Amino acid sequence: MLTSGSHAFLQLIADAGVKYLFGNPGTTELPLFDALVDHPRIELILGLQEIPVMAMADGFAQASGNVGVVNVHISCGLGNAMGMLYNAYREGTPLLLTAGQQDQRLKFGEPILGSDMLSVVRPWTKWAAEVERVEDLPTAVRRAVQTALMPPTGPVFLAIPVNVQQEIAELDLTPPKPLDSRVRPPLDALRHAAELLASAENPVILAGSRIVPADAVAEMVEIAELLGAPVLAEPGTTRGRLGFPCDHRLSAPALQVYSPGIRQQLDEFDVLFCVSMDLLQLYVYFEPENPLPDHLRVVHLDQNAWSVGKNYPTEVGLVGDPKSGLKELAGLLRGLQTERQRDAVRRRTESRAAIHRRLKDDLVSRAAAERDMRPLTPLAAMSSLARALPDNAAVVAEAVTTAGTALEQLGAIKDPSGYFAHRGWALGWGVGMSLGVQLAWPDRPVLGIIGEGAALYGIQGLWSAAHHRIPATFVICNNAQYRILKGGAKSMSLPRANEGRFAGMDLTEPEIDMVALSRSLGVAAERITDPEELTEKVRASLAGDVPRLFDVPIDRNKVGG
């Protein structure tokens, strides 16, 4: 087909099932944006800055399961995008990031804004290339899409010079066709794993964030019920998705964050089955250096061979598709389990279910006892939001010290596919992420629960919500501080932190008026201080068709429940 580089790029991604191009234009992207003007299948979602642009593409890719395509400006725009690229890298988001590059005819003159962008992005991408000939553009796009979507999924990058965007040539526009990646683990390894799990006296499951993208939640539930094992989510520092329904009777509180707590929490168990996650990525150094109890035997299943047995001794490593592997493992377990073992499973299940009911009842009682406190406590706020969430709601969480794991422990997230939290920790992600999820799931209500500090990194995303009428709801948990850093400083026993004195961690003098800021960007907003009002107005907003923001003052001394 005779076409320009820009039109070829748009046709190739459209034929790959892409609906949206997330972007913010600059001079080196003008040919591409000109081609977007009358494009029949690709809609531009405009952002005012690269942080929300990248986060929107991230959310769309995670929710849709397809590649998210985002275009940013050369060099300086790419620099603005790097924090969100790091998030996508840690999340394994299938993202195709593109940037314009200066016209190649200017290359040896060291043109304004020109730079070696490939060296910048390579540490946080699966593959990166600069397209030097328009004839190579179709191959580059096909390779990029396939690489991004092939497990372990992740971001890729293409730099496209201005002249390549403009050149016209006869091009092969065969669309990308990603490969089927469902390859089960080796049968001998699965048999070994089944034998170890069937004979375990007290097994535990650690369900990772990659279970949902692998469409393996139902298989994970089946394994948990066959074993009668409690299922823990990843620690809050790495948990991006929920790999297990939080209202299931075997759903247990998430794994602790720091080494002593992890070791204590896992000490009662004899076998750990870790599925679809990295075991473990710690955040702050604490003794003992090894967070796993010495007696714990580990079975680890993941598509990413690099994750299995990398940091801790693994008795059985299973490399392959989680859905296929779990399904076959379930069949092997049924054939191996004796009647005595099945009786033990029933007893374990009843015992764990009773423990989990008591934990939930205690949390509900604590929330009720805190309902009259002002400002709202984190637990009272999350309890109010839990009552507002419909069963099909999606929740994007970037309010770490307020949200905690309260919604999960309250069983408020009925569909585990609808939960998204940080894995990269570059702030500013939550606003754009919520919008991307809403675009991918127009028929599901989306709630972004975001701290005021994190929101301010990507607040420009509210303009995109208003401009494109993306009806996500935002709750700003506002304690006017970087509370997570204060808690971290205290956990490290830093001397001034122990005295309650901090530098650079309070967002006061003046406090930011989040309501006025939201309204200035076109999103209706109000401040809410009452828990019943919060429930009612969030519920109504989630059923509405326009974006809204609620600024909720939170107790400045408490952390989430």
XYZ file of C-alpha atoms in Angstrom:
561
model
C 0.000 0.000 0.000
C 1.305 3.463 -0.890
C 1.122 5.564 2.261
C 3.059 7.821 4.629
C 4.852 6.633 7.736
C 2.314 8.322 10.013
C -0.706 6.828 8.262
C 0.985 3.413 8.201
C 1.613 3.567 11.935
C -2.026 4.415 12.678
C -3.386 1.699 10.398
C -1.104 -0.931 11.916
C -2.121 -0.184 15.504
C -5.811 0.079 14.515
C -5.611 -3.352 12.881
C -4.073 -4.632 16.135
C -7.289 -3.664 17.945
C -6.078 -0.355 19.371
C -8.818 2.269 19.827
C -6.962 5.150 21.430
C -3.698 6.990 21.049
C -2.794 8.768 24.288
C -0.619 11.771 23.667
C 0.572 15.321 24.002
C 1.982 16.872 20.802
C 5.228 18.637 20.055
C 6.954 19.794 16.886
C 8.546 16.412 16.178
C 5.152 14.682 16.340
C 3.230 17.066 14.074
C 3.012 14.716 11.036
C 1.517 12.001 13.249
C -1.018 14.370 14.805
C -1.923 15.695 11.359
C -2.719 12.130 10.285
C -4.977 11.764 13.347
C -7.277 14.608 12.268
C -9.526 12.516 10.036
C -8.567 9.016 11.141
C -11.691 6.826 11.238
C -10.595 4.335 13.904
C -8.015 5.900 16.260
C -9.220 8.495 18.740
C -6.712 10.859 20.317
C -6.954 11.122 24.113
C -5.202 14.377 24.854
C -3.295 15.033 28.051
C -1.707 18.261 29.231
C 1.481 16.631 30.473
C 3.248 13.315 30.005
C 2.574 11.916 33.488
C -1.223 11.627 33.046
C -0.793 10.691 29.379
C 1.391 7.711 30.274
C -0.785 6.715 33.217
C -3.923 6.733 31.048
C -2.261 4.410 28.544
C -1.094 2.207 31.422
C -4.625 1.922 32.800
C -6.126 1.200 29.411
C -3.557 -1.525 28.689
C -3.946 -3.226 32.067
C -7.733 -3.230 31.944
C -8.168 -4.133 28.261
C -5.355 -6.681 28.083
C -4.300 -5.175 24.757
C -1.291 -3.001 24.088
C -1.670 0.632 25.162
C -0.198 3.105 22.678
C 1.129 6.457 23.836
C 3.011 9.199 22.026
C 5.123 11.789 23.849
C 7.308 14.628 22.714
C 10.995 14.131 21.949
C 13.630 14.186 24.755
C 12.035 16.649 27.198
C 8.594 15.024 26.917
C 10.200 11.627 27.295
C 11.949 12.911 30.413
C 8.587 13.876 31.894
C 7.273 10.407 31.074
C 10.073 8.402 32.661
C 8.526 7.968 36.113
C 5.398 6.471 34.577
C 7.530 4.321 32.266
C 9.214 2.936 35.367
C 5.776 2.091 36.790
C 4.843 0.274 33.586
C 8.147 -1.614 33.658
C 7.594 -2.797 37.230
C 3.963 -3.649 36.469
C 4.749 -5.505 33.250
C 2.251 -3.362 31.352
C 2.125 -4.047 27.592
C 2.772 -0.469 26.512
C 4.002 0.858 23.171
C 5.636 4.207 23.894
C 6.564 6.315 20.885
C 8.271 9.675 20.566
C 9.109 11.844 17.627
C 12.787 12.212 16.746
C 14.402 15.096 14.909
C 14.626 14.921 11.122
C 17.584 12.666 10.279
C 18.945 15.301 7.877
C 19.694 17.476 10.936
C 21.393 14.705 12.912
C 25.025 15.796 12.587
C 24.145 19.406 13.329
C 23.139 18.450 16.898
C 19.606 19.819 16.510
C 17.526 21.330 19.286
C 15.780 18.615 21.362
C 17.582 15.793 19.562
C 19.146 13.155 21.813
C 19.936 9.467 22.244
C 16.534 8.486 23.608
C 17.221 4.772 23.222
C 19.883 4.837 25.922
C 17.432 6.647 28.193
C 14.616 4.102 27.922
C 16.469 0.787 27.556
C 16.745 -0.012 31.298
C 12.939 0.138 31.651
C 11.759 -1.436 28.398
C 11.773 -4.911 26.872
C 12.896 -3.541 23.515
C 13.701 -0.112 22.092
C 14.568 1.031 18.562
C 14.749 4.076 16.322
C 13.091 3.615 12.933
C 15.619 4.889 10.408
C 13.721 4.070 7.174
C 10.006 4.314 6.481
C 10.243 0.869 4.836
C 11.173 -0.577 8.247
C 8.236 0.982 10.113
C 5.728 -1.888 9.636
C 8.245 -4.461 10.847
C 9.133 -2.272 13.818
C 5.484 -1.867 14.837
C 4.731 -5.570 14.461
C 7.785 -6.472 16.518
C 6.959 -3.860 19.159
C 3.360 -5.036 19.654
C 4.334 -8.705 19.775
C 7.167 -8.039 22.222
C 4.989 -5.948 24.530
C 2.263 -8.625 24.703
C 4.482 -11.725 24.930
C 4.963 -12.842 28.570
C 6.602 -11.546 30.558
C 4.723 -8.543 29.189
C 6.164 -5.037 29.397
C 6.738 -1.678 27.724
C 8.572 -1.138 24.446
C 9.734 2.064 22.744
C 9.978 3.390 19.177
C 11.591 6.683 18.195
C 10.196 7.835 14.847
C 12.038 10.683 13.096
C 10.016 13.486 11.505
C 11.110 12.578 7.989
C 10.105 8.925 8.502
C 6.656 10.085 9.611
C 6.305 12.144 6.418
C 7.877 9.874 3.787
C 5.594 7.996 1.395
C 6.408 4.472 0.277
C 4.850 1.184 -0.797
C 4.522 -0.637 2.537
C 3.397 -4.080 3.704
C 0.726 -3.269 6.327
C 0.077 -6.808 7.542
C -1.071 -6.216 11.141
C 0.666 -7.523 14.267
C -0.370 -11.035 15.304
C 0.815 -11.806 18.867
C 1.625 -15.436 19.616
C -0.379 -17.746 21.880
C 1.726 -17.913 25.049
C -0.173 -20.629 26.943
C 2.619 -23.152 27.403
C 2.179 -25.306 30.508
C 5.055 -26.124 32.874
C 6.844 -29.482 32.422
C 4.776 -32.451 33.565
C 7.456 -33.935 35.849
C 7.769 -30.624 37.705
C 3.983 -30.412 38.057
C 3.886 -33.938 39.513
C 6.604 -33.080 42.001
C 4.718 -29.929 43.019
C 1.450 -31.848 43.402
C 3.129 -34.443 45.646
C 4.630 -31.777 47.874
C 1.409 -29.775 48.145
C -0.796 -32.828 48.718
C 1.399 -33.996 51.610
C 1.699 -30.549 53.245
C 0.379 -30.350 56.801
C -0.213 -26.603 56.697
C 0.173 -25.046 53.222
C -0.202 -21.373 52.365
C -0.650 -19.660 48.988
C 0.854 -16.337 47.937
C -1.260 -15.110 44.998
C 0.574 -12.612 42.828
C -0.448 -9.686 40.671
C 0.112 -11.537 37.404
C -2.743 -14.021 38.017
C -5.415 -11.648 36.690
C -3.612 -10.817 33.411
C -3.180 -14.573 32.926
C -6.954 -15.085 33.410
C -6.201 -17.630 36.128
C -8.330 -16.474 39.095
C -10.810 -19.360 38.816
C -7.941 -21.873 38.662
C -6.323 -20.217 41.700
C -9.590 -20.575 43.634
C -9.779 -24.254 42.679
C -6.256 -24.927 43.975
C -6.918 -23.069 47.232
C -10.068 -25.099 47.859
C -8.297 -28.378 47.049
C -5.616 -27.532 49.617
C -7.731 -25.727 52.221
C -4.929 -23.161 52.251
C -5.212 -19.497 53.198
C -4.440 -17.193 50.261
C -2.348 -14.091 50.895
C -2.006 -11.210 48.452
C 1.363 -9.679 47.642
C 2.735 -7.131 50.116
C 1.409 -3.603 49.669
C 4.730 -2.484 48.221
C 4.365 -4.730 45.147
C 0.666 -5.652 44.982
C -0.740 -4.297 41.735
C -3.699 -6.637 41.175
C -5.630 -9.094 43.320
C -5.099 -12.719 42.323
C -7.895 -14.085 44.533
C -11.431 -12.948 45.457
C -11.178 -10.999 48.699
C -14.661 -12.119 49.807
C -13.740 -15.818 49.565
C -13.557 -17.619 52.922
C -9.915 -18.590 52.312
C -8.849 -15.010 51.552
C -6.337 -13.949 54.206
C -4.749 -10.575 55.018
C -1.963 -9.561 52.654
C 1.632 -10.508 53.325
C 3.500 -8.106 55.572
C 5.909 -5.587 54.053
C 9.062 -5.948 56.154
C 11.255 -8.951 56.899
C 10.416 -9.582 60.583
C 6.684 -9.395 59.915
C 6.887 -11.666 56.875
C 8.839 -14.304 58.778
C 6.435 -14.199 61.717
C 3.371 -14.387 59.463
C 4.680 -17.409 57.536
C 6.222 -19.264 60.473
C 3.219 -21.571 61.091
C 3.226 -22.958 57.537
C 5.300 -25.799 56.091
C 4.824 -25.274 52.320
C 4.445 -21.996 50.439
C 2.905 -22.031 46.950
C 3.878 -18.770 45.262
C 2.018 -18.003 42.029
C 2.676 -15.321 39.406
C 4.872 -12.904 41.306
C 8.464 -12.122 42.236
C 9.384 -13.672 45.576
C 10.045 -11.256 47.338
C 10.938 -7.672 46.454
C 11.656 -5.906 49.725
C 11.439 -2.189 50.362
C 13.475 -1.317 53.470
C 16.291 -3.415 54.950
C 15.477 -5.144 58.233
C 16.979 -8.124 60.005
C 16.786 -11.026 59.434
C 17.924 -10.517 55.870
C 16.049 -13.633 54.718
C 12.330 -12.975 55.348
C 11.322 -16.618 54.793
C 11.353 -19.084 57.722
C 14.154 -21.623 57.371
C 11.769 -24.615 57.447
C 9.436 -23.297 54.726
C 9.474 -25.295 51.483
C 8.669 -23.263 48.370
C 6.818 -24.145 45.175
C 6.874 -21.275 42.671
C 4.851 -20.972 39.439
C 5.366 -18.103 36.992
C 5.577 -17.417 33.266
C 8.752 -15.442 33.869
C 11.663 -17.847 34.353
C 13.775 -14.995 35.737
C 11.429 -14.784 38.756
C 11.583 -18.449 39.762
C 14.241 -19.443 42.283
C 16.073 -16.164 41.753
C 16.442 -14.908 45.323
C 15.301 -17.724 47.621
C 15.739 -21.522 47.490
C 12.841 -23.168 45.660
C 12.025 -26.838 46.060
C 9.944 -26.942 42.867
C 10.117 -24.314 40.150
C 7.320 -24.275 37.584
C 7.937 -22.137 34.509
C 4.899 -21.758 32.287
C 1.438 -20.311 31.822
C -0.308 -19.949 35.201
C -3.792 -20.805 33.913
C -2.632 -23.989 32.184
C -0.290 -24.929 35.023
C -2.880 -24.444 37.775
C -5.517 -26.373 35.850
C -3.230 -29.361 35.338
C -1.972 -29.153 38.920
C -5.570 -29.348 40.171
C -6.112 -32.592 38.276
C -2.922 -34.082 39.692
C -3.871 -33.079 43.242
C -7.264 -34.784 42.960
C -5.599 -37.999 41.867
C -3.003 -37.909 44.661
C -4.978 -36.865 47.736
C -5.924 -39.628 50.159
C -9.144 -39.611 52.179
C -7.111 -38.607 55.250
C -5.668 -35.663 53.361
C -9.125 -34.608 52.130
C -10.380 -34.689 55.726
C -7.450 -32.465 56.725
C -8.371 -30.054 53.920
C -11.936 -29.794 55.259
C -10.679 -29.082 58.785
C -8.173 -26.490 57.573
C -10.834 -24.776 55.479
C -13.275 -24.517 58.393
C -10.539 -23.265 60.731
C -9.257 -20.641 58.318
C -12.756 -19.479 57.426
C -13.507 -18.918 61.121
C -10.280 -16.959 61.589
C -11.015 -14.771 58.574
C -14.600 -14.108 59.741
C -13.297 -12.948 63.124
C -10.754 -10.647 61.480
C -13.433 -9.098 59.266
C -15.897 -8.724 62.165
C -13.203 -7.012 64.221
C -12.457 -4.602 61.377
C -16.158 -3.801 60.930
C -16.466 -3.134 64.671
C -13.427 -0.861 64.660
C -14.795 1.071 61.684
C -18.146 1.539 63.426
C -16.404 2.776 66.585
C -14.525 5.397 64.538
C -17.466 6.714 62.487
C -18.065 9.776 64.682
C -14.425 10.895 64.717
C -13.519 14.055 62.789
C -11.586 14.329 60.597
C -12.462 10.867 59.334
C -10.058 8.103 60.232
C -8.623 6.112 57.324
C -10.656 3.043 58.321
C -13.914 5.009 58.624
C -13.326 6.533 55.184
C -12.611 3.160 53.564
C -15.622 1.599 55.293
C -17.808 4.365 53.842
C -16.405 3.740 50.361
C -16.876 -0.020 50.741
C -20.610 0.543 51.181
C -20.712 2.667 48.013
C -19.053 0.151 45.679
C -21.256 -1.897 43.330
C -20.173 -5.460 42.624
C -18.670 -4.593 39.234
C -16.696 -1.567 40.419
C -13.057 -1.023 39.524
C -10.815 0.593 42.148
C -7.524 2.370 41.468
C -5.589 2.884 44.706
C -2.854 5.483 45.162
C -3.572 6.420 48.771
C -1.289 4.026 50.580
C -1.558 5.105 54.204
C -5.295 5.707 54.004
C -6.507 2.812 51.885
C -4.131 0.193 53.313
C -5.803 -3.175 52.731
C -9.116 -2.198 54.332
C -11.271 -2.599 51.218
C -9.873 -6.061 50.611
C -10.305 -7.129 54.237
C -13.884 -5.843 54.215
C -14.589 -7.967 51.129
C -15.652 -4.867 49.204
C -13.973 -5.723 45.885
C -16.198 -8.461 44.522
C -14.408 -8.877 41.198
C -10.622 -9.132 41.677
C -9.998 -8.051 38.080
C -11.187 -4.578 39.088
C -8.388 -3.722 41.499
C -5.305 -1.732 40.510
C -2.570 -0.546 42.865
C 1.009 0.658 42.629
C 3.932 -1.581 41.786
C 6.368 1.072 40.603
C 5.814 3.871 43.141
C 6.405 6.799 40.817
C 3.715 9.191 42.039
C 1.096 10.833 39.840
C -0.166 7.535 38.449
C -3.631 7.295 40.016
C -5.590 10.017 38.214
C -4.531 8.978 34.709
C -4.707 5.289 35.565
C -8.357 5.674 36.598
C -9.175 7.372 33.312
C -7.467 4.670 31.251
C -9.337 1.922 33.100
C -12.628 3.779 32.554
C -11.941 4.068 28.810
C -11.240 0.333 28.626
C -14.346 -0.497 30.664
C -17.031 2.067 29.770
C -19.740 -0.110 31.356
C -18.004 -0.479 34.742
C -17.852 2.304 37.346
C -14.301 3.354 38.254
C -13.232 4.853 41.586
C -9.792 6.387 42.032
C -8.758 6.569 45.696
C -5.792 8.910 45.725
C -3.741 10.743 48.322
C -3.500 14.488 47.867
C 0.290 14.330 47.623
C 0.221 11.685 44.895
C -2.629 13.434 43.054
C -0.656 16.639 42.701
C 1.955 14.900 40.531
C -0.647 14.069 37.871
C -3.559 16.384 38.599
C -3.568 17.678 34.994
C -5.328 14.415 34.145
C -8.560 15.940 35.467
C -8.612 18.209 32.422
C -8.551 15.127 30.181
C -11.450 13.675 32.184
C -13.487 16.828 31.612
C -12.436 17.303 27.970
C -13.242 13.723 26.934
C -16.148 13.286 29.415
C -14.571 10.245 31.055
C -16.891 9.534 34.023
C -14.408 8.282 36.618
C -14.956 9.236 40.268
C -12.057 10.447 42.405
C -11.797 10.494 46.194
C -8.845 12.518 47.454
C -7.777 11.228 50.872
C -6.389 14.484 52.187
C -4.139 14.493 55.230
C -2.002 17.388 53.927
C 1.263 15.488 54.254
C 3.452 12.725 52.902
C 2.258 10.369 55.640
C 3.936 7.305 54.164
C 7.336 8.999 54.469
C 6.738 9.911 58.086
C 5.839 6.317 58.829
C 8.869 5.090 56.928
C 11.187 7.445 58.831
C 9.813 6.205 62.139
C 10.166 2.564 61.111
C 13.847 3.288 60.413
C 14.170 4.797 63.913
C 15.532 8.063 62.558
C 16.212 10.396 65.507
C 14.176 13.458 64.483
C 11.337 11.267 63.211
C 11.138 9.627 66.637
C 10.667 13.129 68.046
C 7.832 13.780 65.593
C 9.850 16.325 63.627
C 10.138 16.172 59.820
C 11.533 18.201 56.956
C 9.663 18.524 53.658
C 6.762 16.226 54.536
C 3.881 18.621 55.290
C 1.743 20.168 52.539
C 0.639 23.169 54.561
C 1.173 26.937 54.701
C -0.750 27.036 52.472
C -2.801 23.875 52.155
C -3.857 23.095 48.601
C -7.522 23.697 47.811
C -8.240 20.481 45.926
C -11.844 21.475 45.267
C -10.885 24.739 43.571
C -8.069 23.028 41.690
C -10.408 20.345 40.377
C -13.023 22.874 39.322
C -10.387 24.937 37.513
C -9.634 21.863 35.381
C -13.304 21.325 34.581
C -14.245 18.565 37.046
C -17.038 19.192 39.567
C -15.771 18.813 43.121
C -16.759 19.229 46.760
C -15.329 18.584 50.195
C -17.014 15.903 52.300
C -16.492 15.357 56.030
C -19.373 13.003 56.941
C -19.129 9.235 56.301
C -22.796 8.789 55.354
C -22.611 11.663 52.900
C -19.430 10.180 51.435
C -21.158 6.848 50.821
C -24.225 8.436 49.245
C -22.415 10.864 46.958
C -19.791 8.382 45.779
C -22.513 5.832 45.050
C -24.431 8.415 43.005
C -21.295 9.527 41.169
C -20.377 5.953 40.241
C -23.806 5.632 38.635
C -23.389 8.929 36.759
C -21.937 9.894 33.411
C -19.525 12.724 34.265
C -16.269 12.847 36.244
C -16.463 14.038 39.856
C -13.987 14.606 42.657
C -14.545 14.475 46.421
C -11.946 15.940 48.756
C -12.074 14.099 52.099
C -10.085 15.407 55.095
C -8.378 12.484 56.855
C -7.023 12.308 60.399
C -3.407 13.405 60.153
C -2.061 11.016 62.776
C -3.624 7.681 61.815
C -2.707 5.194 59.115
C -5.043 2.791 57.331
C -6.619 -0.249 58.943
